[in-house]
Coordinates of C-alpha atoms in Angstrom, one line a residue:
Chain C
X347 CA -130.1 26.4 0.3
X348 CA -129.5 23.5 -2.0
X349 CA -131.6 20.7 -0.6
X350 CA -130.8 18.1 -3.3
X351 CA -129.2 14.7 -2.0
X352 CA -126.2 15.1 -4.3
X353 CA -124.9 18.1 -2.1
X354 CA -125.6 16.8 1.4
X355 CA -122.3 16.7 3.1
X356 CA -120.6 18.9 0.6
X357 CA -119.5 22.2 1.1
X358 CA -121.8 25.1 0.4
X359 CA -121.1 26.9 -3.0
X360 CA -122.3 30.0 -2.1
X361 CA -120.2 30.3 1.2
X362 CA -116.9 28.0 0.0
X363 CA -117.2 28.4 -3.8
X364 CA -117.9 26.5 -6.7
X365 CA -116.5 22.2 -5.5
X366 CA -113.8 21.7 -7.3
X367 CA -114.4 18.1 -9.1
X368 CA -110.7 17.6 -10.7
X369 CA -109.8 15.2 -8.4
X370 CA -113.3 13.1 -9.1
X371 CA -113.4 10.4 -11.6
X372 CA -115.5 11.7 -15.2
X373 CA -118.6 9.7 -14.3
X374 CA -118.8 12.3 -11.2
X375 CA -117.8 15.4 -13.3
X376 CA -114.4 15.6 -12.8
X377 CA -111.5 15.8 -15.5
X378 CA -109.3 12.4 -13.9
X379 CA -108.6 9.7 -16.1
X380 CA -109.3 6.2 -14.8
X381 CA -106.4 4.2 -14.1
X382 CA -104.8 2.6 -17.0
X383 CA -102.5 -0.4 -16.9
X384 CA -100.2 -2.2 -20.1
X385 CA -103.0 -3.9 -22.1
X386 CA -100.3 -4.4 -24.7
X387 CA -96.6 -3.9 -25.1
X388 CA -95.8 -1.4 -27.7
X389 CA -92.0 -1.5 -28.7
X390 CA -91.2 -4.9 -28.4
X391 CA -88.0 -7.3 -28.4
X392 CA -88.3 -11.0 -30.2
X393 CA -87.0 -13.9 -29.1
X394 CA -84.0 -14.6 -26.5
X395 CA -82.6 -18.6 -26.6
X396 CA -80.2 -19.9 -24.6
X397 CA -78.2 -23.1 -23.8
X398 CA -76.6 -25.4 -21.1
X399 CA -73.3 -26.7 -21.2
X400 CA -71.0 -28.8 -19.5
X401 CA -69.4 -25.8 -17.7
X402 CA -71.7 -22.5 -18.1
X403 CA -74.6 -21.3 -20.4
X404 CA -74.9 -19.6 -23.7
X405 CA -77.6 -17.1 -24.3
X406 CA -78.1 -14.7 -27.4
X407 CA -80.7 -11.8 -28.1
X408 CA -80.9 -9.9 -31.2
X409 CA -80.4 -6.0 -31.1
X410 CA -84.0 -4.8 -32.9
X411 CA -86.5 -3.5 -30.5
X412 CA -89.7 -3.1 -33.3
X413 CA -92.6 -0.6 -32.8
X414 CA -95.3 -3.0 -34.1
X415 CA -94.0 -4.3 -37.6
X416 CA -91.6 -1.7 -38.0
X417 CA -88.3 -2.1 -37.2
X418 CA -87.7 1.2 -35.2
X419 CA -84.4 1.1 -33.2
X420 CA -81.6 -1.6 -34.3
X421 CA -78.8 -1.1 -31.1
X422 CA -80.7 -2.5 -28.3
X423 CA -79.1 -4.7 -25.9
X424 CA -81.2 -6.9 -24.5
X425 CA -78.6 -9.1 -22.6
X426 CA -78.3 -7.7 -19.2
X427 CA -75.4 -8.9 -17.1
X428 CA -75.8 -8.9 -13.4
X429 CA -72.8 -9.4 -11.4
X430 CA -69.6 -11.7 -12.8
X431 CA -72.2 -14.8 -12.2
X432 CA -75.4 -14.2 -14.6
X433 CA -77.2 -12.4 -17.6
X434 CA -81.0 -11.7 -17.8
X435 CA -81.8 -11.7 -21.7
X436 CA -85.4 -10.0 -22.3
X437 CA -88.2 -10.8 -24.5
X438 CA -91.2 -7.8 -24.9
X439 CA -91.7 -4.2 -24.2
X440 CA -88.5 -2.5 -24.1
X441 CA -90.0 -0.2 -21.6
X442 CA -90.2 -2.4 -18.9
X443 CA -87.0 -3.8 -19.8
X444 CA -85.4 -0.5 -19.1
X445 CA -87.5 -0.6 -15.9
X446 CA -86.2 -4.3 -14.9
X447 CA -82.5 -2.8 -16.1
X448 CA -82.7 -0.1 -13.6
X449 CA -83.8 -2.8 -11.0
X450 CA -81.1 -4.7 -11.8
X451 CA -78.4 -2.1 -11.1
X452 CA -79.9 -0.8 -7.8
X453 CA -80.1 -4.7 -6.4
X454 CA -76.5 -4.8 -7.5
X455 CA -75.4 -1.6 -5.5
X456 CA -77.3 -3.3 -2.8
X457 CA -75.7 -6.2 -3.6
X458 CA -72.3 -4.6 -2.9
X459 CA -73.1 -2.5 0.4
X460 CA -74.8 -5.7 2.7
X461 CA -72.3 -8.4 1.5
X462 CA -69.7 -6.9 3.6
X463 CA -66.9 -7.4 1.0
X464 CA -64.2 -4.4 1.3
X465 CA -61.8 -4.7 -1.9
X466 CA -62.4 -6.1 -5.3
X467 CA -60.7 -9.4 -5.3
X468 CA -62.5 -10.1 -2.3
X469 CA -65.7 -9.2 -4.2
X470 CA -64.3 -11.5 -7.6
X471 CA -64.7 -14.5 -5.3
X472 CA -66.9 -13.7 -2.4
X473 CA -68.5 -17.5 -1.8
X474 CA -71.9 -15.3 -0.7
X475 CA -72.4 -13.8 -4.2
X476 CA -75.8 -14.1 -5.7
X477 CA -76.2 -17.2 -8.4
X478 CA -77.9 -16.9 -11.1
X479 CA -80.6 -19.0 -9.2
X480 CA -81.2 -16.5 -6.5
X481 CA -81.6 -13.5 -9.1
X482 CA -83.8 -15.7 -10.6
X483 CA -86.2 -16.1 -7.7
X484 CA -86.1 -12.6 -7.6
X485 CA -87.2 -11.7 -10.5
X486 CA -89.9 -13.8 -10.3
X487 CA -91.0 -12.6 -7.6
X488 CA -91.5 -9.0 -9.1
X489 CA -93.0 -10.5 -12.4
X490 CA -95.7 -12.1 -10.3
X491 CA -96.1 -9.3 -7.8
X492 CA -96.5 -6.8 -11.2
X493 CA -99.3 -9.2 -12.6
X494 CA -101.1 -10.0 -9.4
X495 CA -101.3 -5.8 -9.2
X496 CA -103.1 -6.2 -12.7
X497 CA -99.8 -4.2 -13.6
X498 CA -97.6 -6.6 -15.8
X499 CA -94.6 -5.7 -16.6
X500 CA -94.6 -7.3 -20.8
X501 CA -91.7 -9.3 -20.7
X502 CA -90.9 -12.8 -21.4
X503 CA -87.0 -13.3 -19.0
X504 CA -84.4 -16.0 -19.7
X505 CA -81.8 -16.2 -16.1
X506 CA -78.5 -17.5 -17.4
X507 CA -75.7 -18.4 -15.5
X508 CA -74.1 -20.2 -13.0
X509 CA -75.8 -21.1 -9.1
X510 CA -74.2 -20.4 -5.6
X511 CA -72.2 -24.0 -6.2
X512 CA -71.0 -22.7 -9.8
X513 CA -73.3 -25.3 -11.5
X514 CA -75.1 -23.9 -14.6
X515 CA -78.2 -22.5 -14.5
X516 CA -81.1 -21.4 -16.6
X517 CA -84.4 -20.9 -16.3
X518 CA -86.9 -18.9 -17.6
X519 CA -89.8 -16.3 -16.3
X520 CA -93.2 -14.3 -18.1
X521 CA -95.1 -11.2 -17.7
X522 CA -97.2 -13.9 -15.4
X523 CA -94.4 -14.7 -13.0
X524 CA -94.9 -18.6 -14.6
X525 CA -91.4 -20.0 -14.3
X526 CA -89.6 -22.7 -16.1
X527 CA -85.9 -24.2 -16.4
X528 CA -84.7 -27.0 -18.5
X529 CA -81.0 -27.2 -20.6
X530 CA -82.1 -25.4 -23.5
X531 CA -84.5 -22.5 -23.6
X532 CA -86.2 -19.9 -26.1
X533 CA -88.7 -17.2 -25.6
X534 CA -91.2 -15.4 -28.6
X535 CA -91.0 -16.7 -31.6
X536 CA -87.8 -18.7 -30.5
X537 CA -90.1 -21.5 -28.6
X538 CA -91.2 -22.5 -32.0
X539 CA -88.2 -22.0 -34.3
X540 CA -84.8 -22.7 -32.5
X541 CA -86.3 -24.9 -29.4
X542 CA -86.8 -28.1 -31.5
X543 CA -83.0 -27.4 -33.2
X544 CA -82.0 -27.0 -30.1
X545 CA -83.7 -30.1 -28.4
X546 CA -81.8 -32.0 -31.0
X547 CA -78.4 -31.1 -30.1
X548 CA -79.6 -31.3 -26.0
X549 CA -82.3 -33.3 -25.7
X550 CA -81.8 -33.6 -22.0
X551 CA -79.9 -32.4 -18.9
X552 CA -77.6 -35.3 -19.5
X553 CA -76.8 -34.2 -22.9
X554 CA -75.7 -30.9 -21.6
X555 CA -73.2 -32.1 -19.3
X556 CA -71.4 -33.5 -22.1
X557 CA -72.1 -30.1 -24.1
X558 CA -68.8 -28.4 -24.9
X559 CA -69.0 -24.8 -25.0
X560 CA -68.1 -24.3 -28.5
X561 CA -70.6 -26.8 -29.8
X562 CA -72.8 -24.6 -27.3
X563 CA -72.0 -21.0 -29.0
X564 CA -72.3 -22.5 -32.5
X565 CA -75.4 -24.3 -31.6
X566 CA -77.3 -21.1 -30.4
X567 CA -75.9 -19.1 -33.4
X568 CA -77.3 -21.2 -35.5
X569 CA -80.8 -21.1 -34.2
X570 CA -80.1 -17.4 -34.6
X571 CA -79.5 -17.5 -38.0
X572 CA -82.7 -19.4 -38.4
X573 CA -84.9 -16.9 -36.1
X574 CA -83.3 -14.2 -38.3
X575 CA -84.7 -15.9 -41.6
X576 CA -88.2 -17.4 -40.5
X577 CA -88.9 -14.5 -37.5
X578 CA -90.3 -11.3 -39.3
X579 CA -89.9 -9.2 -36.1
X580 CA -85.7 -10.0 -36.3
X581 CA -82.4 -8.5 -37.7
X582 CA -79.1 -9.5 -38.4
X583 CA -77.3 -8.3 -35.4
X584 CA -77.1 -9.9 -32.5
X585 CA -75.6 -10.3 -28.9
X586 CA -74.8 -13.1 -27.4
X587 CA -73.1 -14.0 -24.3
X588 CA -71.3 -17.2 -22.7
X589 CA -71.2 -17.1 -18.6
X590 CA -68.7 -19.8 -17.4
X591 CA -66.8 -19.7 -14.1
X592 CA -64.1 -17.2 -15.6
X593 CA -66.8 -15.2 -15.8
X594 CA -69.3 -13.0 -18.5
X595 CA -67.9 -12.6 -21.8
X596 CA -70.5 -10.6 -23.5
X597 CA -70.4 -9.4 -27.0
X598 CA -73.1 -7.2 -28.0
X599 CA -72.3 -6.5 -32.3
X600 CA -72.5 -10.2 -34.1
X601 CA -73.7 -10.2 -37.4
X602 CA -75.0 -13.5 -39.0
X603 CA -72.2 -15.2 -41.7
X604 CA -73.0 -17.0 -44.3
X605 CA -76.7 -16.3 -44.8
X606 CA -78.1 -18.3 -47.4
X607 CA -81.6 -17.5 -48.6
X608 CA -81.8 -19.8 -51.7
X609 CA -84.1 -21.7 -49.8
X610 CA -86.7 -18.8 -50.3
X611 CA -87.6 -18.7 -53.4
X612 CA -89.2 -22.4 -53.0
X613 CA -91.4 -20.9 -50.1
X614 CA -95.0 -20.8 -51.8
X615 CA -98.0 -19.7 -50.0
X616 CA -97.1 -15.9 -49.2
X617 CA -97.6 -12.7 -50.7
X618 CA -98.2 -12.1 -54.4
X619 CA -96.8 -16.0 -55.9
X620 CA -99.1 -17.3 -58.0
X621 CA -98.3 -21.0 -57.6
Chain Z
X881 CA -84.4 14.7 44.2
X882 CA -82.7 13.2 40.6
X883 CA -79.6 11.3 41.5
X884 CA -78.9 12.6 37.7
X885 CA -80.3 14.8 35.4
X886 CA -79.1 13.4 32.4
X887 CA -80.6 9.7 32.6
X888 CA -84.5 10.5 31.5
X889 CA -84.5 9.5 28.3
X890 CA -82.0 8.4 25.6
X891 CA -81.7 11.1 23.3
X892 CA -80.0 13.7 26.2
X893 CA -76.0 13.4 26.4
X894 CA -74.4 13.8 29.8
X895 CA -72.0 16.6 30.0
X896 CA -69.7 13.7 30.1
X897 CA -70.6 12.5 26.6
X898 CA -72.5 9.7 28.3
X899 CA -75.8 8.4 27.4
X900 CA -76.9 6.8 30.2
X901 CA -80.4 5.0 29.5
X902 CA -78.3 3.2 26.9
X903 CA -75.7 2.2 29.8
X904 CA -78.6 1.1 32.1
X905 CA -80.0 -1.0 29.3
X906 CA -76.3 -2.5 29.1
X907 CA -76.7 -3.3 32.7
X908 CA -79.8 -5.3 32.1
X909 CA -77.8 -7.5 29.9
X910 CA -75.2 -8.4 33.2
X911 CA -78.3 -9.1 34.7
X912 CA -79.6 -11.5 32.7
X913 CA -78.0 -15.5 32.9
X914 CA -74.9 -16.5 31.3
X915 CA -74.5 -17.5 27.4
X916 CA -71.2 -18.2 25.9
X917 CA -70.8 -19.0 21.9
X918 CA -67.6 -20.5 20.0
X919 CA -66.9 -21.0 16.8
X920 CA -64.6 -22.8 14.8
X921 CA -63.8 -23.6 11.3
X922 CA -66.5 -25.7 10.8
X923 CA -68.9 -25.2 13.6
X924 CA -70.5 -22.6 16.0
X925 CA -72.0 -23.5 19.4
X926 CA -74.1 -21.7 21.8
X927 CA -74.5 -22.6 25.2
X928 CA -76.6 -21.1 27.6
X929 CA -77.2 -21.3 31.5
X930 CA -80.9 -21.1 32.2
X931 CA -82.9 -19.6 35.3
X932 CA -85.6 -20.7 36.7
X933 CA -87.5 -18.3 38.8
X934 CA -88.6 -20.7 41.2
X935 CA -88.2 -24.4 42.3
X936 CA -91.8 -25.3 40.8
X937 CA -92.0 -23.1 37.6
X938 CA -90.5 -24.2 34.3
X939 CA -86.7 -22.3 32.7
X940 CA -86.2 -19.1 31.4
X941 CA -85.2 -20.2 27.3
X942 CA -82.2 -18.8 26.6
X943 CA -81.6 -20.4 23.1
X944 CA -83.9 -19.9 20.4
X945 CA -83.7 -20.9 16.5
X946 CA -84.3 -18.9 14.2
X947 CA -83.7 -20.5 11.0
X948 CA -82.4 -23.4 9.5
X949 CA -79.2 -22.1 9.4
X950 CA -78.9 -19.9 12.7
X951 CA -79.9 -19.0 16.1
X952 CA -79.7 -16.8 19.3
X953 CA -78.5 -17.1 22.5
X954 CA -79.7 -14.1 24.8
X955 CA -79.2 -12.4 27.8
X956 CA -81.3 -9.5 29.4
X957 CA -85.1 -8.9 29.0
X958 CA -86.7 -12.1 27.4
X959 CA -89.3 -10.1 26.2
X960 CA -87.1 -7.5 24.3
X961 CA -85.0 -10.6 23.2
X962 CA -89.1 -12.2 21.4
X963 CA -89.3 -8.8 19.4
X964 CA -85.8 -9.1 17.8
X965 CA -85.9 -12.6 17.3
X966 CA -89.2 -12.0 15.7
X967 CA -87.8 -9.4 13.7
X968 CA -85.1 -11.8 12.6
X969 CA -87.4 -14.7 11.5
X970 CA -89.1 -12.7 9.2
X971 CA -86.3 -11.5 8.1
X972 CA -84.7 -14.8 7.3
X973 CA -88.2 -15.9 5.7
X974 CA -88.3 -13.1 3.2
X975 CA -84.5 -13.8 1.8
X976 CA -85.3 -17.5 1.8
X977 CA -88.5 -16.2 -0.3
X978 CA -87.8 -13.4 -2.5
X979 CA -83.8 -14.8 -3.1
X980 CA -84.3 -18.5 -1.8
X981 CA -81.3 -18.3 -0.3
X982 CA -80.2 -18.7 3.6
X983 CA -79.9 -14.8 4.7
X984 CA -76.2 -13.9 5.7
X985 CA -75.4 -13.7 9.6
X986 CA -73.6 -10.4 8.8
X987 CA -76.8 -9.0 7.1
X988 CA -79.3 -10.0 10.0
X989 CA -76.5 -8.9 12.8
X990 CA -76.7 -5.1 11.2
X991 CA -80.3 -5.4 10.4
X992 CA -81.0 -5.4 14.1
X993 CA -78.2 -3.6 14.8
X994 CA -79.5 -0.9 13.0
X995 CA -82.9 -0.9 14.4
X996 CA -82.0 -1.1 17.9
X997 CA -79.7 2.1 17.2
X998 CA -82.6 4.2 16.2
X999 CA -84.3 3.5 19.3
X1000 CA -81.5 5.3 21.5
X1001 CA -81.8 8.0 19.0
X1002 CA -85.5 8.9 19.0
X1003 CA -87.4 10.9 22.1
X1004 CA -90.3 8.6 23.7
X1005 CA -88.2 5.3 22.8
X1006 CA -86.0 3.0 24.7
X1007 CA -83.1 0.9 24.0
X1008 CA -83.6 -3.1 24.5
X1009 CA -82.2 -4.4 27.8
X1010 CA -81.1 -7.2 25.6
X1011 CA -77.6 -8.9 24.7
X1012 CA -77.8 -11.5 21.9
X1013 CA -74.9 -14.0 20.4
X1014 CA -76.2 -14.8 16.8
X1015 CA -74.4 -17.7 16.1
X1016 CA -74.5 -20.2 12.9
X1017 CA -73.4 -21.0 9.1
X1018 CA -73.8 -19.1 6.2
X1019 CA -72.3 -18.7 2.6
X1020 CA -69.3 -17.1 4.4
X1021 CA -68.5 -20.4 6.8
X1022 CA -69.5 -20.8 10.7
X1023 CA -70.3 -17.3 12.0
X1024 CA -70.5 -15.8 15.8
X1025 CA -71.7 -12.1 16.0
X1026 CA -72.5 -10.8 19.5
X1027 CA -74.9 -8.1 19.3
X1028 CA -75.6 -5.2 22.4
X1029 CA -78.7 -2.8 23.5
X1030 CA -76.4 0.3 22.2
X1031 CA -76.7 -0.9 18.5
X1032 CA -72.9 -1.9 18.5
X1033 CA -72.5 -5.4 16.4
X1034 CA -68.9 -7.4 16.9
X1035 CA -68.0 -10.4 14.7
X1036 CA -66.2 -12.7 17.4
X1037 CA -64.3 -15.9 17.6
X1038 CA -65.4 -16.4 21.2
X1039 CA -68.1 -14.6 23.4
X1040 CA -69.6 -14.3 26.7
X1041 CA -72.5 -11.8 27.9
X1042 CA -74.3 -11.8 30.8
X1043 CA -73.9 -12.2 34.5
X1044 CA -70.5 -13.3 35.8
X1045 CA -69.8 -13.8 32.5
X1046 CA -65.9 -12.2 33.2
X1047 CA -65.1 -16.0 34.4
X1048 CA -66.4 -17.3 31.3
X1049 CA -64.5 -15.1 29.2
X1050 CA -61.5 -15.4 31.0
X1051 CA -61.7 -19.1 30.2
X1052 CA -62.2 -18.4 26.5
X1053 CA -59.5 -15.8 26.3
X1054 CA -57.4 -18.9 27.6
X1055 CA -58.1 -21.0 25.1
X1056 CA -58.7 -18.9 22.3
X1057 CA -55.9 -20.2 20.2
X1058 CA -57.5 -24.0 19.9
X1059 CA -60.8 -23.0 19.0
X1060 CA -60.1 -22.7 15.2
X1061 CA -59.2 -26.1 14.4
X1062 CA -61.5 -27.8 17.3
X1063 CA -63.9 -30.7 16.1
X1064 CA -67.3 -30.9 17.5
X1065 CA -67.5 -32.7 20.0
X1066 CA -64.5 -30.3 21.3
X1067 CA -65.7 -26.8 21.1
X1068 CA -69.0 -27.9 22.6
X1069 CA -66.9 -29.1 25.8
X1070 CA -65.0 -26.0 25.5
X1071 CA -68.3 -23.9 25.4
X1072 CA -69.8 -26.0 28.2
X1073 CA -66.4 -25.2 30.3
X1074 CA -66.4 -21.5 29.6
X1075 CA -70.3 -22.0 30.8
X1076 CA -69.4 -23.9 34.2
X1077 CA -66.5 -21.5 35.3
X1078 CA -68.9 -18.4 35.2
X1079 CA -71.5 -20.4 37.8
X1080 CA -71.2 -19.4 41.7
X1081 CA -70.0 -22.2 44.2
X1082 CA -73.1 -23.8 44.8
X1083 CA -74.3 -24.0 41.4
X1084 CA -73.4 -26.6 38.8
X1085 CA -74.6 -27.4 35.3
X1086 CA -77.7 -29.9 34.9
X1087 CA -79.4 -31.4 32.2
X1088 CA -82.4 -28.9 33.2
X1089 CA -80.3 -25.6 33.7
X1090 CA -78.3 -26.0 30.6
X1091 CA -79.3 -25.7 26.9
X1092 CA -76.6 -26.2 23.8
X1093 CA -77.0 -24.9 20.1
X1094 CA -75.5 -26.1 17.8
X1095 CA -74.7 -25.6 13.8
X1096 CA -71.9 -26.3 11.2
X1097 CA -71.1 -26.4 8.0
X1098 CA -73.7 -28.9 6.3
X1099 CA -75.5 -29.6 9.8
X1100 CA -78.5 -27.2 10.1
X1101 CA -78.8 -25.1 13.8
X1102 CA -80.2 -27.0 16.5
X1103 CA -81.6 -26.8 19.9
X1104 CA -80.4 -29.3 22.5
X1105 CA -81.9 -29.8 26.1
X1106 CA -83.0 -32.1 28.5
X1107 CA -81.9 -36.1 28.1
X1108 CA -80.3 -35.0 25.1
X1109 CA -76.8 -33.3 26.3
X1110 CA -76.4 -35.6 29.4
X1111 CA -73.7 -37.6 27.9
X1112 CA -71.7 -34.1 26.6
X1113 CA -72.2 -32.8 30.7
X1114 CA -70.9 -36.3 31.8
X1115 CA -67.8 -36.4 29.5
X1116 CA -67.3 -33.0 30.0
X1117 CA -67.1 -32.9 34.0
X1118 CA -65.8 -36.4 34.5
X1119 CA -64.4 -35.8 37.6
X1120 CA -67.9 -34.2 39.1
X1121 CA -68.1 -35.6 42.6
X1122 CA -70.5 -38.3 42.5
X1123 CA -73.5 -37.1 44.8
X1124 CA -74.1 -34.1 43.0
X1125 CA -74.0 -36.1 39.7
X1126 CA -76.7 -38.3 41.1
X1127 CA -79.2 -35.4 42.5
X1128 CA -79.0 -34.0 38.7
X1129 CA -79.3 -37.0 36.4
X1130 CA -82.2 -38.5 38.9
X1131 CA -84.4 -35.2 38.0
X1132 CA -86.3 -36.7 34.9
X1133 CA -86.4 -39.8 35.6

């Protein structure tokens, strides 16, 4: 008989067999793992910026998800449109992106079923369709639920798109579930580079009721072309996507025009130049 | 000894095809006070006769709130009638919270719909002895669902459940054709009508035994009682002999 503490309560090895431990954690002799959460995203997304106008919002994404420095896959999408009223563009792990992807399309089957709406025009202008406002909520709500699980999901989200009264609509939300809106928005990298352009074109929500949504497009390509040439982490190709009351109108294979990088060989300070 | 074998519990058919717990928990709903609801194109009223069980003790409440933007009227077991209007807050609540947005009357008439079905469907379990007419403004407009103990869900222009409620109904399906374009101040005296012609002889409708709810499009849901719909049960029933008018306004004060 084993009269040692550690086996009081368990049962006998001689009569049940050697205790299985697998199932214990390793400081008790088992083989399980502790539980591991995201300390770090590994493939990654850059920056996603976006703008108000008068009538909708413009939001563009480039297509390079990077594994650390390297750029490893060049035909992501990382504008995600959600019904004819809104587009989720997403910053940080790719993983998770896929993840908030695939809760995307199961809210919008959802969606479908409980509205009650039997054909498809009646669907193109049922008054009871989720705004980009409501989605937003929602996905707020899971980032903070993820985070306050010591789970993030890694992802910096802009919500684009028009409200339930077809008003523009943007706002922002983190792997923290922090929230923000305002007329012009950037995530990453974007913050620092293409917020203060775009501040100067809109520097308020006044300014982007007057907005008109080519100035709009051109604006936010532009800050894209400057991402591409100050934002190591960032490629060429880009998708960007304007959401007015006709609806989404995304397009997923832009490539920067007239690049000009003349301004690079005055840059002093990096690498091997020897003032 | 059984007057029927087929009546135990809810999950045994009749060899009829009858499922008769579910029919006696439909009976509970006749038994229960009158409640009529209305809507138009830009409102939807409940009105509701209350019960008192005794001279001394306080009335049944027929009409309760839910959110903002809606309410019930009910008929049957009260107490059945708290679970699912429970139910339905919290429902309301976690749209207004995960999607901030009001929660649609068509989604909260099949979310209890549904639930009350699976209790006729599961052994140990019984249906609730409770009618409801959900009735408010959504996304969609002004909305008027009536909902029964079988789990069956009806949108309606017009409704009436409970006891002697044929009378109401009757008045409704007579003047189903103005309710669409009726202000107000109309399809609450319309509502108030359907109410009176369901009472018995000697009853009449008082500021104590009658409650009103009311919601349209940019007015959120609300409860009146008391002091507060004297003036709609005096315009209503002008021509009220004037004793009985007396004996009922003189209650409160």
């Amino acid at each position: 008989m084993n009269h040692f503490p550690q086996a009081w309560g368990r049962p006998r090895d001689d009569v049940y067999g050697q205790y299985n431990p697998s199932y214990l954690p390793q400081s008790h002799g088992g083989t399980q793992q502790p539980i591991t959460h995201t300390q770090s995203p590994i493939v990654t997304g850059t920056s996603v910026i976006a703008i108000k106008f008068k009538t909708g919002v413009v939001i563009a994404a480039d297509n390079l998800a990077s594994y650390g420095s390297l750029a490893r896959f060049t035909d992501v999408h990382r504008l995600k449109h959600f019904n004819r009223k809104s587009v989720v563009g997403v910053g940080g792990d790719v993983s998770d992106m896929q993840y908030l992807d695939r809760l995307l399309k199961s809210l919008d089957v959802e969606e479908n079923y409980s509205t009650g709406s039997h054909t498809a025009e009646e669907s193109e202008t049922d008054p009871a369709m989720m705004g980009a406002n409501n989605l937003h909520t929602y996905l707020s709500k899971v980032m903070y639920k993820r985070r306050s699980d010591f789970n993030p999901l890694w992802n910096a989200l802009l919500v684009a798109g028009l409200d339930e009264k077809n008003k523009p609509f943007l706002a922002s939300a983190d792997l923290l579930g922090t929230t923000f809106s305002g007329p012009t928005m950037a995530t990453g990298f974007g913050a620092h580079l293409a917020q203060p352009i775009m501040r100067r074109i809109v520097p308020d929500e006044a300014a982007s009721q007057q907005l008109g949504r080519e100035e709009a497009v051109q604006a936010v390509r532009d800050c894209m072309k400057v991402l591409f040439y100050r934002d190591a982490r960032s490629m060429p190709e880009y998708s960007i996507a304007v959401i007015d009351e006709k609806g989404v109108e995304l397009k997923e294979k832009e490539v920067l025009e007239n690049q000009s990088w003349d301004f690079a060989d005055k840059i002093r300070g990096y690498g091997t130049q020897t003032v | 000894m059984f007057r029927n074998n087929y009546d135990n519990d809810s999950v045994t058919f009749s060899p009829q095809g009858r499922i008769f717990q579910v029919e006696y928990a439909q009976e509970a709903v006749k038994q229960g006070s009158v409640v009529v609801g209305i809507v138009s194109k830009t409102h939807a009223v409940l009105a509701a006769l209350k019960r008192n069980a005794e001279e001394l003790s306080s009335y049944q409440r027929k009409i309760i709130p839910i959110d903002t933007h809606y309410g019930i009227a009910l008929a049957g077991l009260a107490s059945d009638a708290r679970v699912l209007s429970n139910f339905m807050k919290q429902q309301s609540l976690s749209s207004r919270l995960t999607y901030d947005r009001p929660i649609l009357l068509s989604d909260i008439t099949s979310r209890i719909g549904d639930r009350a079905q699976t209790n006729t469907q599961s052994y140990g379990k019984r249906p609730y002895g409770v009618g409801l007419l959900i009735a408010g403004v959504d996304a969609k407009g002004p909305h008027l669902f009536e909902f029964q103990p079988s789990g069956v869900t009806q949108e309606m222009v017009a409704c009436g459940i409970g006891a002697r409620s044929q009378m109401a109904r009757t008045y409704l399906e007579r003047n189903l054709d103005s309710f669409e374009d009726s202000s107000r101040e109309e399809l609450i005296k319309h509502a108030l009508r359907a109410l009176k012609d369901s009472l018995s002889q000697d009853k009449e409708l008082t500021v104590d035994n009658t409650s009103l709810g009311v919601s349209g499009v940019d007015e959120p849901f609300k409860l009146y009682e008391g002091q507060e719909i004297s003036s709609w049960l005096e315009t209503t029933f002008e021509n009220r002999p004037e004793g009985q008018d007396g004996d009922s306004m003189a209650v409160d004060s």
